[in-house]
Coordinates of C-alpha atoms and ligand atoms in Angstrom, one line a residue:
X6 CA 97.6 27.3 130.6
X7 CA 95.6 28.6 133.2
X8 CA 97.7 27.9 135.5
X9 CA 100.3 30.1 134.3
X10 CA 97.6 32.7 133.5
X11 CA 97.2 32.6 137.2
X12 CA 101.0 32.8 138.3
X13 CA 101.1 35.8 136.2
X14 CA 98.3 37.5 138.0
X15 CA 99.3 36.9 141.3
X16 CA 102.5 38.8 140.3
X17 CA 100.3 41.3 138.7
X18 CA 98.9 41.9 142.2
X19 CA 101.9 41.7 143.5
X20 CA 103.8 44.4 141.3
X21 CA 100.0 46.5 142.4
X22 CA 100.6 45.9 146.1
X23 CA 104.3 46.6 145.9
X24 CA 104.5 49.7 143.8
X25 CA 101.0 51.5 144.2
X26 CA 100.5 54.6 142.2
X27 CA 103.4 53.9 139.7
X28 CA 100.9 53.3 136.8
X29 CA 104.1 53.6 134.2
X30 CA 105.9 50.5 135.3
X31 CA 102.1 48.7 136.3
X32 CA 101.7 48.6 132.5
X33 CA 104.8 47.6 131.5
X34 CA 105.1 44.9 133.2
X35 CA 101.5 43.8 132.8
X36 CA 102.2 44.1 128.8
X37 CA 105.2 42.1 129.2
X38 CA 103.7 39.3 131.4
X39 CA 100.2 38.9 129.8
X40 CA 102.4 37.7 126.3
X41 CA 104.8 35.4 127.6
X42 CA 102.4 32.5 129.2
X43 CA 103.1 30.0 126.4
X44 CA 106.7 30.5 127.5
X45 CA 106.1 29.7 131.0
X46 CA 103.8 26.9 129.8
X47 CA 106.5 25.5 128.2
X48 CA 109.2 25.8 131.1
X49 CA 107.7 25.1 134.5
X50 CA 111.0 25.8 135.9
X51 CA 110.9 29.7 135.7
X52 CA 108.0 29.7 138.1
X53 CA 109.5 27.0 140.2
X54 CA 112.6 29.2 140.6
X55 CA 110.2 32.5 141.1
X56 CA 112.1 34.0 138.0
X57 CA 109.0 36.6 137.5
X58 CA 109.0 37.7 141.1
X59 CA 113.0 38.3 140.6
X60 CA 112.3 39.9 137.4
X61 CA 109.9 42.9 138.9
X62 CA 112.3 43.8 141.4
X63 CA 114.7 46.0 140.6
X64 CA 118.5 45.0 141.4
X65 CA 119.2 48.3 142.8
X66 CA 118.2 51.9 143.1
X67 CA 119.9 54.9 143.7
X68 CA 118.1 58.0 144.6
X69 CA 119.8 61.4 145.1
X70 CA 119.9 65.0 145.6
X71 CA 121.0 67.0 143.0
X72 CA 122.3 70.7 143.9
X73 CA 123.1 73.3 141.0
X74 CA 123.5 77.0 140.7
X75 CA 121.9 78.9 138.1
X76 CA 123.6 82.1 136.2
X77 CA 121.7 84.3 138.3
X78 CA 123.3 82.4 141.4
X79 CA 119.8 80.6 142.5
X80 CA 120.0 77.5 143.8
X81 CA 118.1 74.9 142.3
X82 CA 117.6 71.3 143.8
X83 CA 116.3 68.5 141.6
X84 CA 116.2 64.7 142.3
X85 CA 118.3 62.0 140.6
X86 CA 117.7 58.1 139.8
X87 CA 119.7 55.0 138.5
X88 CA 117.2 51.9 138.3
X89 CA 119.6 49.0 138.2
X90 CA 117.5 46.3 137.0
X91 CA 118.8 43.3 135.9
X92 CA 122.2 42.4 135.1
X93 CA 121.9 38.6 134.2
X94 CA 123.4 38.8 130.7
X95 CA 125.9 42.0 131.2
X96 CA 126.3 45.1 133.0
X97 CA 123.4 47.3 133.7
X98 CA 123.0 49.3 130.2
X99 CA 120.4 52.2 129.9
X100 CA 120.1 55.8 128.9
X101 CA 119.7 58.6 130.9
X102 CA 116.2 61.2 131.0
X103 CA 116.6 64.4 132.0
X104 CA 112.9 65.9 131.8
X105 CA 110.5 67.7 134.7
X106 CA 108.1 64.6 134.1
X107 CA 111.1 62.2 135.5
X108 CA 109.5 60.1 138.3
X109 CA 110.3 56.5 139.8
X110 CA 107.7 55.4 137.9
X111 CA 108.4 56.3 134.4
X112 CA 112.5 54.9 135.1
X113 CA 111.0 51.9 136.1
X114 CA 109.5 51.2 133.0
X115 CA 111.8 52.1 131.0
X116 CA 114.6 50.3 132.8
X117 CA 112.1 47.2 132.8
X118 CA 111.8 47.1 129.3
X119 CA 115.5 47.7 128.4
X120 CA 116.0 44.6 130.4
X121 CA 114.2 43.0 127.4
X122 CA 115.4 45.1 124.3
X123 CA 118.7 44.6 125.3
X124 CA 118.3 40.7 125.2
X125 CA 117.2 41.3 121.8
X126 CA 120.6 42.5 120.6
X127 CA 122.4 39.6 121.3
X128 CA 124.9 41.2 122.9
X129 CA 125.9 41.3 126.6
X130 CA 123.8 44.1 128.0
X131 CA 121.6 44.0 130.9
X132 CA 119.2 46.6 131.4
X133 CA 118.8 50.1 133.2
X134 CA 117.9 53.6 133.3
X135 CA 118.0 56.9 135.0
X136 CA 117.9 60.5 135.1
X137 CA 116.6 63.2 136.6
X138 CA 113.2 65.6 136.7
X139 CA 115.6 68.4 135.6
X140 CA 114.4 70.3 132.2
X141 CA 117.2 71.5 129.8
X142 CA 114.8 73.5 128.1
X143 CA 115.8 76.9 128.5
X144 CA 118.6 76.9 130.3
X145 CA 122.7 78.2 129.1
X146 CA 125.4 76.0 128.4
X147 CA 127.0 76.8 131.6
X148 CA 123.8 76.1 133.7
X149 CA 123.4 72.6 131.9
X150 CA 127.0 71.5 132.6
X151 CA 126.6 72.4 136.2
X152 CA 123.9 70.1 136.4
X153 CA 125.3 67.3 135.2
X154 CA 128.7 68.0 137.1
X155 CA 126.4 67.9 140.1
X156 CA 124.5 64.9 138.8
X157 CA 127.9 62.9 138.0
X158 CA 129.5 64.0 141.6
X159 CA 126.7 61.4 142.8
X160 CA 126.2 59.0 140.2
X161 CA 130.0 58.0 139.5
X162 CA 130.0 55.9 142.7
X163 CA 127.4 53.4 141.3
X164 CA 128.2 53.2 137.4
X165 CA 131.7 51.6 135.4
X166 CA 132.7 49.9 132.8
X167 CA 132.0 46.6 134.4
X168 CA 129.2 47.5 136.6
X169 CA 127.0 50.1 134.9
X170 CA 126.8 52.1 131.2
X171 CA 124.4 54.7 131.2
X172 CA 123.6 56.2 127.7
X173 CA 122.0 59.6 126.4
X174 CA 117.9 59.3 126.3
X175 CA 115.1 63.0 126.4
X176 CA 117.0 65.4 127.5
X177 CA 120.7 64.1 127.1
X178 CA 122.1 64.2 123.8
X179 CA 125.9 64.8 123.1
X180 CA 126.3 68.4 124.8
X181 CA 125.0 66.7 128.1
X182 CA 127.1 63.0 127.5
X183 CA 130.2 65.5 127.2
X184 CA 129.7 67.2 130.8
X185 CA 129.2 63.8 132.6
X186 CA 131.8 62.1 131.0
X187 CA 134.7 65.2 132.0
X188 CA 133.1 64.9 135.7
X189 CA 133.4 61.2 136.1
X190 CA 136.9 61.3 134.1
X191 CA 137.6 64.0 136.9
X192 CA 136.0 62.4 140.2
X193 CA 137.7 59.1 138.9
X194 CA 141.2 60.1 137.6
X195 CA 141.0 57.6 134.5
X196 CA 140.3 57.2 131.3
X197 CA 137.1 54.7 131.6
X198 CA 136.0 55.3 127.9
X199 CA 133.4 52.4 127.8
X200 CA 131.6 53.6 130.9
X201 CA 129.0 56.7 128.5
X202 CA 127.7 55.7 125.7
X203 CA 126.8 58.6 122.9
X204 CA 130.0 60.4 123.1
X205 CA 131.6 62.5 120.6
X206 CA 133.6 61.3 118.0
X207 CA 137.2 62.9 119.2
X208 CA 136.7 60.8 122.8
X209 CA 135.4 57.4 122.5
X210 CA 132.1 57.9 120.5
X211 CA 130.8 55.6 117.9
X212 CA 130.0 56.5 113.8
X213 CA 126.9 55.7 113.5
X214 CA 125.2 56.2 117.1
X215 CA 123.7 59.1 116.8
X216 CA 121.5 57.9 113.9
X217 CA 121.3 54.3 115.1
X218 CA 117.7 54.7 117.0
X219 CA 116.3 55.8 114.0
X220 CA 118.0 54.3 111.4
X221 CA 117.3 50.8 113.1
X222 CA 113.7 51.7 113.4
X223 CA 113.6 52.2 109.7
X224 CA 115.8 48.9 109.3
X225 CA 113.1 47.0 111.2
X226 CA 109.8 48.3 109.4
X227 CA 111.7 47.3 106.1
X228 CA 112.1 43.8 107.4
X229 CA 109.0 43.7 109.3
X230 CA 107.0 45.3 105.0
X231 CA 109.4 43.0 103.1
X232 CA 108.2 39.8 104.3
X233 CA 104.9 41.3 103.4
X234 CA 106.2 42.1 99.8
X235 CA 105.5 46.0 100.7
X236 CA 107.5 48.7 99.9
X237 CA 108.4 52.0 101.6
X238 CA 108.6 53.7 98.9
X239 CA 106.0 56.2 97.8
X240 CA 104.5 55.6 100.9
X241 CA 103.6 58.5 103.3
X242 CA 104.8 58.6 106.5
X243 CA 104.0 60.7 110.0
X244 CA 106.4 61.2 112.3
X245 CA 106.1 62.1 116.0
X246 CA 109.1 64.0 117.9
X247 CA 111.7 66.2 116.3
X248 CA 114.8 65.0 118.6
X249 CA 117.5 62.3 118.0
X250 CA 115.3 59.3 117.3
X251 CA 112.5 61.4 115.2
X252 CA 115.3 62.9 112.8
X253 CA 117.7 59.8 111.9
X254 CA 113.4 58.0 110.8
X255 CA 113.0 60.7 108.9
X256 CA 116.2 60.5 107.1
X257 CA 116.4 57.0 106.7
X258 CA 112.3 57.0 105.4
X259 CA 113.2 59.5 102.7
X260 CA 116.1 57.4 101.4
X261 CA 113.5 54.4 101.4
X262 CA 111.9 56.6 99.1
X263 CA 109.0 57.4 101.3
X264 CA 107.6 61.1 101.8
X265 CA 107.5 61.5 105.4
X266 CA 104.9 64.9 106.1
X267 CA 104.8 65.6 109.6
X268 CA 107.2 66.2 113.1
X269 CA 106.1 67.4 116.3
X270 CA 107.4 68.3 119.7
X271 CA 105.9 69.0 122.7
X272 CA 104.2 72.0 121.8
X273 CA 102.7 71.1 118.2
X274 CA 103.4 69.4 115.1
X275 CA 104.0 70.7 111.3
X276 CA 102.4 69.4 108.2
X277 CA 104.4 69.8 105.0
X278 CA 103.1 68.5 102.3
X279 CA 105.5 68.9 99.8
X280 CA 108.0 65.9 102.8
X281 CA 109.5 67.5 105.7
X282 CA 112.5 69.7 104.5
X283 CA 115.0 67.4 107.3
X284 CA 117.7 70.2 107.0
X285 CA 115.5 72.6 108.3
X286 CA 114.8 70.7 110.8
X287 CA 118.0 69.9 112.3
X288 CA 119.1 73.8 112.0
X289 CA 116.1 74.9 114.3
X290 CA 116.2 71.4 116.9
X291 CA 120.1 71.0 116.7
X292 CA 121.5 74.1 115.9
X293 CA 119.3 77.0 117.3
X294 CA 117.8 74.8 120.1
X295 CA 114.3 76.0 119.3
X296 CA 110.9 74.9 118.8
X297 CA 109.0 73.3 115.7
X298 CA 107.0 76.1 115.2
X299 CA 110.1 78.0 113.5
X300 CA 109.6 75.1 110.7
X301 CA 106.4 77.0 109.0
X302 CA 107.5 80.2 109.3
X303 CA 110.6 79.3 106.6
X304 CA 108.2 76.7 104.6
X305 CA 105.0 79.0 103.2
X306 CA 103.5 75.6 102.0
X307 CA 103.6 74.6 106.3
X308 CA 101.1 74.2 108.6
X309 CA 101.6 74.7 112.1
X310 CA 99.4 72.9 114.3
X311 CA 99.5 73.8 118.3
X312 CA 99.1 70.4 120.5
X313 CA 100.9 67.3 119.3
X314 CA 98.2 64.6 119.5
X315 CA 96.5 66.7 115.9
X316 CA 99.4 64.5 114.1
X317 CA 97.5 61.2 114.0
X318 CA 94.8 62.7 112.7
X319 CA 97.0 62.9 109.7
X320 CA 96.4 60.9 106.8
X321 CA 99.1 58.2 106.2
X322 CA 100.3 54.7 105.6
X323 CA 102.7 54.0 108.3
X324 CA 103.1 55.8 111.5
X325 CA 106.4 56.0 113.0
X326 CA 105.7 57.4 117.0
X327 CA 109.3 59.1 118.0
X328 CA 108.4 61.4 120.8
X329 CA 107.3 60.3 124.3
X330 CA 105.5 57.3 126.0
X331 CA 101.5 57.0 125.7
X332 CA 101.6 59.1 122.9
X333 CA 98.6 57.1 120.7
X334 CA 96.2 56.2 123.0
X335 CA 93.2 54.5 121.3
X336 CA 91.5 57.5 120.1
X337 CA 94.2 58.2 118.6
X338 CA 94.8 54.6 117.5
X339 CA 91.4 54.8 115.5
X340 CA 92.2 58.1 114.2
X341 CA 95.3 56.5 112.3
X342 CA 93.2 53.1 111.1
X343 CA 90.6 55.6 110.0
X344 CA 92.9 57.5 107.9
X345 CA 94.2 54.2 106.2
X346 CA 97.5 54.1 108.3
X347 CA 98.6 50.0 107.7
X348 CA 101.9 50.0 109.7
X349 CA 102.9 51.3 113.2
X350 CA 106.6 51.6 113.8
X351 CA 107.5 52.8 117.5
X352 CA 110.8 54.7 117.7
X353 CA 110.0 56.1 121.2
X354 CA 109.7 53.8 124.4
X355 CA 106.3 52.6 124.8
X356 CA 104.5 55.7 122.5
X357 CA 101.2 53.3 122.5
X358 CA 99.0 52.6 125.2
X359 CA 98.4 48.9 126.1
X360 CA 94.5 49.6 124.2
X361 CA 95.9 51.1 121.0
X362 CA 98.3 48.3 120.8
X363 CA 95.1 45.8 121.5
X364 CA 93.3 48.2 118.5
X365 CA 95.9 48.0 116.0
X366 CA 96.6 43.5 116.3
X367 CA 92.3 43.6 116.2
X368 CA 92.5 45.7 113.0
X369 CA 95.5 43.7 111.3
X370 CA 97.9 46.6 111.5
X371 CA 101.6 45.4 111.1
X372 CA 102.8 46.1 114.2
X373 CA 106.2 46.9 115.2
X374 CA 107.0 47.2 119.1
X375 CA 109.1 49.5 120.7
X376 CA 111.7 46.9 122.4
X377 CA 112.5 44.8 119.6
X378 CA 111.8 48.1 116.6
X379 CA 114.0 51.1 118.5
X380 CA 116.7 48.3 119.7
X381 CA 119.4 49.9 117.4
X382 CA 120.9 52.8 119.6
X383 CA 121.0 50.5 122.4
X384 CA 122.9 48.2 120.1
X385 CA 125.3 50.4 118.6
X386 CA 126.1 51.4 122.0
X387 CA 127.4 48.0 123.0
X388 CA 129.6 48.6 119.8
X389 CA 130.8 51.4 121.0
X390 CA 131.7 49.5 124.0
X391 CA 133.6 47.3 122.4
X392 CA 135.1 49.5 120.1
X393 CA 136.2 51.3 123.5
X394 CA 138.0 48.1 125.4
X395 CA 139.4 47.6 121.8
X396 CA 140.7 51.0 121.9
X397 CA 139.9 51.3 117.8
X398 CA 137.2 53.0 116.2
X399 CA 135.1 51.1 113.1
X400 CA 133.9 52.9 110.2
X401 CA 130.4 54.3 109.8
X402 CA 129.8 51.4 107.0
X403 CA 131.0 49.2 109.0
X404 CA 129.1 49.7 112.5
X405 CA 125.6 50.8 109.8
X406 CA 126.5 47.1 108.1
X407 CA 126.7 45.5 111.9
X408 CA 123.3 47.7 112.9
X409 CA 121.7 46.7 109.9
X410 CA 122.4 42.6 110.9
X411 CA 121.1 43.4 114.0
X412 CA 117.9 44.8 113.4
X413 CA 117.4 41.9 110.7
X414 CA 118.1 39.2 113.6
X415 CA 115.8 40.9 116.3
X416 CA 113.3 40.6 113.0
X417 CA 113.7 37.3 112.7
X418 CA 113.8 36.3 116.2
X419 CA 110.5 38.1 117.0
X420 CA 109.0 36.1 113.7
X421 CA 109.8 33.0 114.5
X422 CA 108.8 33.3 118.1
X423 CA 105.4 34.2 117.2
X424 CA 105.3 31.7 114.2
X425 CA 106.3 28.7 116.9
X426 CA 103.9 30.2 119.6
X427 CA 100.9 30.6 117.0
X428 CA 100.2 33.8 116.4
X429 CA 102.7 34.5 113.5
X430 CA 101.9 38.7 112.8
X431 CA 102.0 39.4 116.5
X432 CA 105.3 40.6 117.2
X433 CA 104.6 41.7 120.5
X434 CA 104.4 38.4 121.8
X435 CA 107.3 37.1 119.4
X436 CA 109.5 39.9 121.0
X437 CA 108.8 39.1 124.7
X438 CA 109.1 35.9 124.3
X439 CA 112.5 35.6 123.0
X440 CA 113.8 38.6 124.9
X441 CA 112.5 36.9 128.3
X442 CA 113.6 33.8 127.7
X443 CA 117.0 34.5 127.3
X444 CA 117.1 36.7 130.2
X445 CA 115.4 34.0 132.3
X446 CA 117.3 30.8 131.2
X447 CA 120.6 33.1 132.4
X448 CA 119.0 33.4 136.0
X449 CA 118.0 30.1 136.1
X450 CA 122.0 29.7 135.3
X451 CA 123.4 31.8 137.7
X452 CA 121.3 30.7 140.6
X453 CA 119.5 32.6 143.2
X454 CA 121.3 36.0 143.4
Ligands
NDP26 P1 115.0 63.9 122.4 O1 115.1 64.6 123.6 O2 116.1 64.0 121.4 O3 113.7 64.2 121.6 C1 112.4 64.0 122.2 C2 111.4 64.6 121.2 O4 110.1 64.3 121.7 C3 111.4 66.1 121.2 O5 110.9 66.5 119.9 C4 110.5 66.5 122.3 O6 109.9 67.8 122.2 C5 109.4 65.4 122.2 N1 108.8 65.2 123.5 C6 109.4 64.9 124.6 N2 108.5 64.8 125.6 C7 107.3 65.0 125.1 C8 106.0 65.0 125.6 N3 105.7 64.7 126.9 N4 105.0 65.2 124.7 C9 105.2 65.4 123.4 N5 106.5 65.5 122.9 C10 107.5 65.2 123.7 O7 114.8 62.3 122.7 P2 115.1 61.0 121.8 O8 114.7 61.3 120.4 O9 116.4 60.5 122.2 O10 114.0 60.0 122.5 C11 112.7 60.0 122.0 C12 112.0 58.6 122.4 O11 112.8 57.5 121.9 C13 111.9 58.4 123.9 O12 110.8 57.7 124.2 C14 113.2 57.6 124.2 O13 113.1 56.9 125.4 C15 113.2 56.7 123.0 N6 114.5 56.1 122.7 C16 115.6 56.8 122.5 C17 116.8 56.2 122.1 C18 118.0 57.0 121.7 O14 118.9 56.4 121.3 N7 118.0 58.3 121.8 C19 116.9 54.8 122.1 C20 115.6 54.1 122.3 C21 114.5 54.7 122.6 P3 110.5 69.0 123.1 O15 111.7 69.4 122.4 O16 109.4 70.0 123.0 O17 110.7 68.4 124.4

């Protein structure tokens, strides 16, 4: 053992050396590496063949200028990224960020882990991610297509069908999906359906994948609470976030029966504690594009809160994290355990820091972590991929029935890994494990490329 917990340090120090200042994807990979040993233990061939080194190098990245007009006819430069990170087990598959706090860093880790959630589909992704450190917020229709047109005119040289399938992700939900695809379809002169995810229903899109993020979160916790003979129902439930993933937990919570009390953004959070009225919530975030706030000002019974971190100070049993990275950091970890929260489910990429994760395993919180729990919109757009080269589209039941296996394997993958490795509730470790070993027994297959 220790000689694996050395070979993982020295490519700890090595992923320091290389990448200095990029704290984001420093963490990442630390919080992948420091579970897996007993896997390495157990195969001295992935450190023979250097399959760690491999893994913490990118493939590929693209880095680009991004030039776009405003309606007041300013020009505006921003800067674009595709992380191509692994493409072992299929073409690099990822979503796409568009937020000011876009850096290298932060599309490193996020392409890093997709590398690893998208092993835990079982279907032939590899993983990647991009975007750009544009903000939406605030600007026309017109002024967001031109961005993306400009951002496409770039990026359509280094993604297809075959090579590369970004996806939406902050920032880029349908109305954004919709530019880049009619730019590439323009640049290209062909029908590529299958290489967006997230599009709309009348041009490729799936049933299902808007809500698939959060639905699967929701499928997993159930999973995760039924082989602990615990229900959802009854329970209450605090939600971070008020975008895609945030909205499709809170409606799959409530039909669980659960009353979920709370949803933020990145201004500050509302408390309802009569359950969060979701309608209302999608007519102010989807509809009117505005902000949370508008929430209390139709719900007397409402509290407003300004700041988001306030909404783990909220009582609860199970938190479900659904906005941003680093969201619960161990203050915030202990405010939850405090309150009596029992079960952390994370829709959003990485919403706990590497201490509140330590903090919730020491204090026997059921844990659900982000690769393996907010698999399912990565996994329903491979279905939409394949419902794409099929050139037929599958019923809502029918792709929800296909998500719902899905999240159940991934479940029961993660369990058995951490049953067989000895630690049986930690599904951190049970979900890096499985995910990297698949993606490293592939390597070892294909040889040194
Ligand atoms: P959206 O853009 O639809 O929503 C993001 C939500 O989080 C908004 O309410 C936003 O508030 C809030 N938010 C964003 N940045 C911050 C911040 N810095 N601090 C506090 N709140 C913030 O994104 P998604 O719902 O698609 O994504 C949410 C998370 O889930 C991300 O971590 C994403 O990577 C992850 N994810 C998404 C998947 C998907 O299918 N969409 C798949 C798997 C993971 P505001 O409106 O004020 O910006």
């Amino acid at each position: 053992m220790a000689d694996m917990k050395q070979y993982v340090q020295d490519v700890l120090d090595i992923v320091k050396k290389r990448n200095p200042e990029q704290v984001e994807f420093q963490n990442t990979v630390y919080e992948v590496l420091s579970t897996i040993v007993p896997a390495l233990e157990k195969n001295p061939k992935y450190k023979e063949a250097k399959i760690l080194e491999r893994m913490v190098e990118a493939e590929r990245i693209v880095i680009f200028r991004v030039p776009w007009q405003d309606d007041k006819g300013e020009t505006h430069i921003n800067r674009g990224y595709r992380v191509q990170m692994n493409s072992a087990i299929g073409p690099y598959k990822g979503g796409l960020r568009f937020h000011p706090s876009v850096n290298l860093s932060i599309l490193k880790f996020l392409a890093f882990e997709q590398v690893f959630k998208n092993s835990l589909t079982g279907l032939p992704i590899g993983g990647g991610k991009g975007g750009a450190d544009f903000d939406p917020k605030g600007k026309s229709d017109n002024e967001v297509m031109k961005f993306c047109q400009s951002f496409m005119t770039e990026l359509y040289r280094h993604i297809g069908p075959h090579v590369d399938v970004p996806a939406g992700d902050i920032g880029v939900g349908g109305r954004e999906i919709g530019y880049l695809f009619g730019q590439y379809k323009r640049i290209r002169d062909a029908y590529d359906s299958a290489v967006l995810t997230g599009k709309g229903l009348t041009y490729g899109g799936s049933l299902a994948r808007t809500e698939a993020t959060g639905y699967g979160l929701l499928y997993f916790v159930k999973n995760m609470l039924d082989a602990k003979n615990i229900s959802l129902k009854g329970k209450t439930v605090v939600v971070s976030g008020s975008g895609n993933v945030a909205t499709y937990a809170i409606e799959k919570a409530q039909e669980f029966g659960a009353k979920v009390v709370t949803c933020s953004d990145s201004n500050g959070y509302v408390y309802d504690p009569n359950g969060i009225d979701l309608a209302a919530v999608k007519e102010i975030k989807e509809v009117r594009r505005g902000r949370i706030k508008e929430y209390a000002a139709s719900h007397p019974q409402a509290e407003y809160h300004e700041g988001c971190k306030g909404v783990w100070t909220v009582k609860c049993d199970v938190a479900l994290p659904c906005a941003t990275q680093s969201e619960i950091d161990l203050e915030s970890a202990k405010a939850l355990v405090a309150n009596g929260c029992q079960v952390v489910g994370e829709g959003a990429n990485m919403p706990s820091t590497l201490d509140a994760i330590a903090y919730f395993q020491e204090k026997h919180v059921l844990f659900a972590p982000a690769k393996a729990a907010n698999a399912g919109g990565v996994a329903v757009s491979a279905l939409e991929m394949s419902q794409n080269s099929e050139r037929l589209s599958w019923t809502f039941e029918e792709v929800d029935g296909r998500l719902k296996d899905i999240m159940a394997n991934i479940y029961q993958n993660a369990k058995k890994n951490a049953e067989e490795y000895g630690d049986p509730d930690n599904l951190v470790m049970g979900a890096n494990i499985a995910a990297f070993v698949k993606v490293a027994d592939t390597m070892l297959a294909q040889g040194l490329v």
